[in-house]
mmCIF file of C-alpha atoms in Angstrom:
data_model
loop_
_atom_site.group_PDB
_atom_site.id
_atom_site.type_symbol
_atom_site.label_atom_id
_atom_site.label_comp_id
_atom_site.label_asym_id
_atom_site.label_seq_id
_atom_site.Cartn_x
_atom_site.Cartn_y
_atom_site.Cartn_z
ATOM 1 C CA UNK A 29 0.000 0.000 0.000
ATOM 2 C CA UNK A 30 1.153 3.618 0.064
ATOM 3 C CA UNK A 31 2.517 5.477 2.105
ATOM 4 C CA UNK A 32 3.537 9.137 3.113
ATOM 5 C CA UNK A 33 -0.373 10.721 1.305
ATOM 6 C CA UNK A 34 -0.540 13.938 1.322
ATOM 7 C CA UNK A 35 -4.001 14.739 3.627
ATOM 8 C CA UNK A 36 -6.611 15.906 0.702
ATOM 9 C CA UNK A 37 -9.592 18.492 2.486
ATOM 10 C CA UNK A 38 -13.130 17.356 2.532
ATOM 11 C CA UNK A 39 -15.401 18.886 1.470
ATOM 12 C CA UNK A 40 -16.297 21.549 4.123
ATOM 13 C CA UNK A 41 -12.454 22.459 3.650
ATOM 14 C CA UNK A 42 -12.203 22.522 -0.041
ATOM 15 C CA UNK A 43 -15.167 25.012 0.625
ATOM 16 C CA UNK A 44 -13.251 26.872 2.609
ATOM 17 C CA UNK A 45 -10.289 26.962 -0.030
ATOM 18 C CA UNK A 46 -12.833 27.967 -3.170
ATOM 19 C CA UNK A 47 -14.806 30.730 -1.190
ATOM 20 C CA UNK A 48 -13.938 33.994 -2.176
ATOM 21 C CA UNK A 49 -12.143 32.918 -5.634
ATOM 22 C CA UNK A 50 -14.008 33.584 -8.843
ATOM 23 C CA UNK A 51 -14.424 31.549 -11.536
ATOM 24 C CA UNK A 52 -15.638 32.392 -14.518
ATOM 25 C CA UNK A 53 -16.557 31.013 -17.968
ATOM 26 C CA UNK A 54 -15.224 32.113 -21.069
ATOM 27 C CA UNK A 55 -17.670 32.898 -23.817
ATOM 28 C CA UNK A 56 -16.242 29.934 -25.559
ATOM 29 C CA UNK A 57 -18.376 26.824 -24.031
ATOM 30 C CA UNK A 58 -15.790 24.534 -25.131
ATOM 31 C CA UNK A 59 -12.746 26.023 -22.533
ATOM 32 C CA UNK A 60 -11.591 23.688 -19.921
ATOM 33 C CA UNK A 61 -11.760 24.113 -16.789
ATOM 34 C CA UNK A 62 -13.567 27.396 -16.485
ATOM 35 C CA UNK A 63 -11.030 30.204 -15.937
ATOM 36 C CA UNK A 64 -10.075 30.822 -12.330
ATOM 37 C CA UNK A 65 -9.366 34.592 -10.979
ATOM 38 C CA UNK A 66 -7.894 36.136 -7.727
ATOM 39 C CA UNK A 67 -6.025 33.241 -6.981
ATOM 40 C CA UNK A 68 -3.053 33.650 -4.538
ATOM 41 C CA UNK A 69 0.089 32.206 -6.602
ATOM 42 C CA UNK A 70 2.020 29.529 -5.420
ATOM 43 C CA UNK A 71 5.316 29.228 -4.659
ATOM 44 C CA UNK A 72 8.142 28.738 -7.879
ATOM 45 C CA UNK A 73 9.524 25.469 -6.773
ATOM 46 C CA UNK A 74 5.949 24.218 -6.634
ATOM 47 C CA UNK A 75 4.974 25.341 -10.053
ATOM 48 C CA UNK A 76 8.129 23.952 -11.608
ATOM 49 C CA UNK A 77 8.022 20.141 -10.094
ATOM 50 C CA UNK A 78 4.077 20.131 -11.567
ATOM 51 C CA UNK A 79 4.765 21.621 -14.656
ATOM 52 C CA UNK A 80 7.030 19.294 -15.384
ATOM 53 C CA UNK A 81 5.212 16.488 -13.982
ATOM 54 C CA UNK A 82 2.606 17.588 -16.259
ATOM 55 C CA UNK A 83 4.377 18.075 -19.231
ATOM 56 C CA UNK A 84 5.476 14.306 -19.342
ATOM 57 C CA UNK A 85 2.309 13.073 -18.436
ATOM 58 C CA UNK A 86 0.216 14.934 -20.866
ATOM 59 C CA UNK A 87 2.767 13.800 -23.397
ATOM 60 C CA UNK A 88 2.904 10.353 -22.225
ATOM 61 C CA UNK A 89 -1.421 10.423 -22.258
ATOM 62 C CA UNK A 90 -0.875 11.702 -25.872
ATOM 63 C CA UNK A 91 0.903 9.022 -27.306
ATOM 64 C CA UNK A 92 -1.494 6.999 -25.766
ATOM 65 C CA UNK A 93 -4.913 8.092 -27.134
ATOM 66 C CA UNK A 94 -3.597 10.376 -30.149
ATOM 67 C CA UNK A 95 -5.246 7.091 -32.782
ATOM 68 C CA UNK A 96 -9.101 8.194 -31.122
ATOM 69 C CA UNK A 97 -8.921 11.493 -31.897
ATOM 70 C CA UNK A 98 -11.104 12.513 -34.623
ATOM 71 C CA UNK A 99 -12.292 16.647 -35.747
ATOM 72 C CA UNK A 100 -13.825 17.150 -32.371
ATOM 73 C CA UNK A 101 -10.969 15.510 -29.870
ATOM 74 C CA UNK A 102 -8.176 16.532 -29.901
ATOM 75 C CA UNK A 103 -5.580 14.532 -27.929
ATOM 76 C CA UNK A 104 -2.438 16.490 -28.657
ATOM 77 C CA UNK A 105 0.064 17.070 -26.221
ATOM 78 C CA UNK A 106 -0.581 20.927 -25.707
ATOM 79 C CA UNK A 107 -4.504 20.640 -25.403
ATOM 80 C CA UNK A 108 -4.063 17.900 -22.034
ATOM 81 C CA UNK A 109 -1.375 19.993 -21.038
ATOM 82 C CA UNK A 110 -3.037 23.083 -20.468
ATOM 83 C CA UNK A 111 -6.151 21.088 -19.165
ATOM 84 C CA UNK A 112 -3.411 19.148 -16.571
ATOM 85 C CA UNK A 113 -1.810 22.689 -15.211
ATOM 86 C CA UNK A 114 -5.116 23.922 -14.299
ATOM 87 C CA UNK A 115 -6.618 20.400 -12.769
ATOM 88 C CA UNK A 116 -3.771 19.967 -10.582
ATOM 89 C CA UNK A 117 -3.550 23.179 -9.273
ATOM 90 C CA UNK A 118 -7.336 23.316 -8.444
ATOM 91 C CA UNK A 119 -7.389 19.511 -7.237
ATOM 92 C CA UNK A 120 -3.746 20.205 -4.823
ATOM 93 C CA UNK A 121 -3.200 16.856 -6.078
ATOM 94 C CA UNK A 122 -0.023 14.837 -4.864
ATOM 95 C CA UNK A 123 2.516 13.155 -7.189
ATOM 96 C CA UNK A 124 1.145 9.842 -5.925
ATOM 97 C CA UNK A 125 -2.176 11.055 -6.963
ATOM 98 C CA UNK A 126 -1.055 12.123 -10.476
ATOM 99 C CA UNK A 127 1.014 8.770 -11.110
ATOM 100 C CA UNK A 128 -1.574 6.531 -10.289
ATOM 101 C CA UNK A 129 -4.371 8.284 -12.338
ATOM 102 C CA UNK A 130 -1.637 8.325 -15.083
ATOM 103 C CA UNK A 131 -0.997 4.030 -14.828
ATOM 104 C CA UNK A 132 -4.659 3.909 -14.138
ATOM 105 C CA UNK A 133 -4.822 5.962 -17.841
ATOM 106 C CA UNK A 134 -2.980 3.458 -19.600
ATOM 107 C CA UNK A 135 -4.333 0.432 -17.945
ATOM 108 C CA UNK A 136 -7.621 1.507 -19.471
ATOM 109 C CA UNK A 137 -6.263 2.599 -23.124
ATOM 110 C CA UNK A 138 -4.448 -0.889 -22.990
ATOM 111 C CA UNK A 139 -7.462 -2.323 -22.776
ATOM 112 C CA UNK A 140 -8.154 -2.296 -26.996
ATOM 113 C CA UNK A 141 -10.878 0.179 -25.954
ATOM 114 C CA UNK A 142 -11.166 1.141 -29.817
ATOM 115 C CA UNK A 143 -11.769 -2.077 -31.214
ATOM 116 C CA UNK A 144 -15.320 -1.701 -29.246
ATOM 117 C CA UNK A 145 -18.614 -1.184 -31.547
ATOM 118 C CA UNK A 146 -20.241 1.045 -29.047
ATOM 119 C CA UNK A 147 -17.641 3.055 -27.803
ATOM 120 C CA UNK A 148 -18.955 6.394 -25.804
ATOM 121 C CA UNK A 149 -17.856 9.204 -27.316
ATOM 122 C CA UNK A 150 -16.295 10.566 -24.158
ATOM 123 C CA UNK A 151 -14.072 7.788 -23.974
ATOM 124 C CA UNK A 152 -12.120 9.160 -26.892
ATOM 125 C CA UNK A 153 -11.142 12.381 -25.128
ATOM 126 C CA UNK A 154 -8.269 11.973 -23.083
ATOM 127 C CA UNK A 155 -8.813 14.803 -20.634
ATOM 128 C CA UNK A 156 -11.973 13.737 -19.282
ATOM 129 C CA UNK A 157 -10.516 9.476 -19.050
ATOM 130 C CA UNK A 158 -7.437 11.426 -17.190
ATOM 131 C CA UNK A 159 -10.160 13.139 -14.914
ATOM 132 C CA UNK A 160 -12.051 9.789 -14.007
ATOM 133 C CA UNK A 161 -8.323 8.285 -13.475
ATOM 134 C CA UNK A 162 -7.531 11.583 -10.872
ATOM 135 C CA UNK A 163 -10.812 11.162 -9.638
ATOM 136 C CA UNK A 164 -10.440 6.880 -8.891
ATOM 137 C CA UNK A 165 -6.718 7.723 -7.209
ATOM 138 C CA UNK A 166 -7.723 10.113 -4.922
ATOM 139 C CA UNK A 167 -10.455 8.006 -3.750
ATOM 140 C CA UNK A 168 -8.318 5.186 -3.299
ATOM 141 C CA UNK A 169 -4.951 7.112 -1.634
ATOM 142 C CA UNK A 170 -7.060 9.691 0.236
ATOM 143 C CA UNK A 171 -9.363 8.848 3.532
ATOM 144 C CA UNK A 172 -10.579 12.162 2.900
ATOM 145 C CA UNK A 173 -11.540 13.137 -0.809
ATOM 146 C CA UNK A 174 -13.597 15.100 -2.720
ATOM 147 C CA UNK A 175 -16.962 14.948 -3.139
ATOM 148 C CA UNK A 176 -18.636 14.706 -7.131
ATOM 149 C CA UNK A 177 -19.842 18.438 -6.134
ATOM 150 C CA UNK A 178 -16.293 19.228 -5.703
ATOM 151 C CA UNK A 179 -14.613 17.709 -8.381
ATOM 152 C CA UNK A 180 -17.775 19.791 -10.271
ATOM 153 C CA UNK A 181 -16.284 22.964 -9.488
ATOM 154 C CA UNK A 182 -12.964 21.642 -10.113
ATOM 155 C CA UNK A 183 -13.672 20.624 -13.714
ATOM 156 C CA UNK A 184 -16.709 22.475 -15.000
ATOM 157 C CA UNK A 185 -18.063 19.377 -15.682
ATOM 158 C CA UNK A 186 -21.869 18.323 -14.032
ATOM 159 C CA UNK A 187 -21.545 15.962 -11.100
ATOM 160 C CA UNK A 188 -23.754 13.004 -12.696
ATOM 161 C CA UNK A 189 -21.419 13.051 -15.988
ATOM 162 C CA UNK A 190 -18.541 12.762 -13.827
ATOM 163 C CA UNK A 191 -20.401 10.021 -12.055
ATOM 164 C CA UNK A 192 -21.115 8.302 -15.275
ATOM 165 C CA UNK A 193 -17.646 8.370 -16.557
ATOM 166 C CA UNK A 194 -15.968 7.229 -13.177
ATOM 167 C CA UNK A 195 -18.051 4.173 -13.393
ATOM 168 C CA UNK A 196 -17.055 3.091 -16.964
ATOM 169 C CA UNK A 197 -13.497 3.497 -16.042
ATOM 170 C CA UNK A 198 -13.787 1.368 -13.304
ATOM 171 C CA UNK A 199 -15.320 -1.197 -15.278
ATOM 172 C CA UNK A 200 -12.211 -0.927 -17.390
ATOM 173 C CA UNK A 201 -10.107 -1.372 -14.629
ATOM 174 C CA UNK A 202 -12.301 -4.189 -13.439
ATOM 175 C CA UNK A 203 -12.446 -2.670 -10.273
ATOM 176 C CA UNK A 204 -8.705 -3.519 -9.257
ATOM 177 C CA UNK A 205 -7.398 -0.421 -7.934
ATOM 178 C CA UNK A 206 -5.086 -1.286 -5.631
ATOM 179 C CA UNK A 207 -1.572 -1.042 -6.596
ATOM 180 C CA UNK A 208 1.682 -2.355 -4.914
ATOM 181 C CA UNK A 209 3.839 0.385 -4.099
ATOM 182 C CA UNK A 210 7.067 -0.749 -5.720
ATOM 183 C CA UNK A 211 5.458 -2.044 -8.916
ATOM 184 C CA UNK A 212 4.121 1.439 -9.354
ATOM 185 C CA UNK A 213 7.485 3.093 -8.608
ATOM 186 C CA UNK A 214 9.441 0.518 -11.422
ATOM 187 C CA UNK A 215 6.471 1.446 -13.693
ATOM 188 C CA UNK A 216 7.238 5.435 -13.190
ATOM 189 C CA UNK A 217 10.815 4.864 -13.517
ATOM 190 C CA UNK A 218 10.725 2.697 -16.645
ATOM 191 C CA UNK A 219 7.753 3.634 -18.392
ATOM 192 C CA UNK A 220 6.340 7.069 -17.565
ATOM 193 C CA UNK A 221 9.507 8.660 -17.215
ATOM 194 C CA UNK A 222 11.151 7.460 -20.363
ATOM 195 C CA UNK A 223 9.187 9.833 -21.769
ATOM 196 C CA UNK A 224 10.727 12.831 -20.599
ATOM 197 C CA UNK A 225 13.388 13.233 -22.884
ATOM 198 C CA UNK A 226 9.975 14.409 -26.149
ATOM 199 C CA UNK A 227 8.994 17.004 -23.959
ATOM 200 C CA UNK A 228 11.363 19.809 -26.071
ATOM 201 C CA UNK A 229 10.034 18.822 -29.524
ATOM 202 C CA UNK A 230 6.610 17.999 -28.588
ATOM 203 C CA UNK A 231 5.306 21.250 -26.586
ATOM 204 C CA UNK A 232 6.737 23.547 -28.850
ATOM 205 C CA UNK A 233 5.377 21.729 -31.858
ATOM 206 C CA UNK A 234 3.190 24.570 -33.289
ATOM 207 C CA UNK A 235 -0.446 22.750 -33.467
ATOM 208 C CA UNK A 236 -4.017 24.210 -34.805
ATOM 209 C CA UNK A 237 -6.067 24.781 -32.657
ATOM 210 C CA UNK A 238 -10.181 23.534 -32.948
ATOM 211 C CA UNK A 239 -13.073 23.720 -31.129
ATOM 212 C CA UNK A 240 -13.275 20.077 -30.092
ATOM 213 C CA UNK A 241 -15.720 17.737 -28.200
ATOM 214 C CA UNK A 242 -12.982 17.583 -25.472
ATOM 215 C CA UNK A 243 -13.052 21.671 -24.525
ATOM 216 C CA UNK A 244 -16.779 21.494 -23.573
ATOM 217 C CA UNK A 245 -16.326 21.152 -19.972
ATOM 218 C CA UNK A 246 -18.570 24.131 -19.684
ATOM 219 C CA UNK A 247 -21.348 22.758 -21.950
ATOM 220 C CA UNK A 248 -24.674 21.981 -21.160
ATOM 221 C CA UNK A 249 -24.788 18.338 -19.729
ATOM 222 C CA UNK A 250 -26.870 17.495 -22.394
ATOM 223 C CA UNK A 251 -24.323 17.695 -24.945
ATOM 224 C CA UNK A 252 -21.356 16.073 -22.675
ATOM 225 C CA UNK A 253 -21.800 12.635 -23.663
ATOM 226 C CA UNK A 254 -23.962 12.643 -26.875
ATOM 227 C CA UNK A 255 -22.722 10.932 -29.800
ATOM 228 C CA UNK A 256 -21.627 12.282 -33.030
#
């Protein structure tokens, strides 16, 4: 099992942390998460070890689920990225938290999801997979966690969608969540970090930009998971 968790608030705490902040929404519908204002930075050192945490995983989620993007997913490196920086920050996630979601991520992607007839259309977006996976892992490391109404506020995303999607990636995982703590430290060291040396070429890879299925975290929740 793990050890050393960082303590996650509940939710009367998270209140506490959100009151007072604003967040808004852009007048594009598709942004992800909604913008957040009159936040109080955090420190350098804290920004840099989850940048680059996040730079590797959203390239390493990339690679991953780049073959189900179609015109309205995109699944590049730069689009999870930016959706990563502002998750993290907002969820105070731990490293454990992240790495887990992120072998939780490929556990389900390994699972020849595409070769399904009747795959939901959410499934092809990587951010919102990587959400459920953040979601599962800080249910499973935390005693504390979130509530869906929090992880609403966190995402932009309506709590029964979230609900919805958490579910299907936990019958992906066939409900084994539980991870040894050294297998998931060999499996950062040899697989998710072996990625590190694409960050240069990837992230500044200039990329078009389009208003995709994945960006529509502030959509009505009728449109989240319909087909197209």
């Amino acid at each position: 099992m793990y050890e050393n968790h960082k303590f996650t608030p509940d939710s009367k705490e998270f209140g506490a942390v959100v009151k007072g902040k604003n967040l808004t929404t852009s007048s594009n519908p598709y942004q992800t998460p909604p913008t957040e204002t009159n936040s109080t930075p955090p420190q350098t050192s804290s920004i840099k070890r989850k940048t680059n945490l996040a730079i590797i995983i959203s390239n390493f989620a990339s690679e991953i689920s780049r073959p189900l993007s179609n015109g309205k997913i995109n699944n590049s490196p730069q689009n999870i990225l930016k959706f990563l920086n502002e998750v993290f920050k907002r969820s105070k996630c731990s490293k454990e938290n992240a790495v887990l979601a992120t072998f939780y991520f490929q556990k389900i992607y390994q699972s020849n999801i595409g070769d399904e007839p009747s795959l939901p259309e959410f499934s092809r977006c990587s951010k919102r997979i990587f959400l459920s996976c953040l979601i599962l892992s800080h249910k499973f490391l935390n005693d504390n966690t979130y509530s869906m109404k929090n992880w609403q506020i966190i995402s932009g995303l309506h709590a029964k969608d979230l609900s919805l999607m958490e579910r299907w990636c936990l019958g992906k995982l066939d409900y084994q969540l539980a991870v040894p703590y050294s297998d998931l430290l060999l499996w950062e060291t040899n697989t998710l970090m072996k990625k590190k040396h694409h960050i240069p070429t990837l992230i500044h890879t200039p990329l078009k930009r389009a208003r995709d299925y994945d960006q529509d975290c502030n959509a009505h929740s009728g449109k989240l998971l319909r087909s197209h």
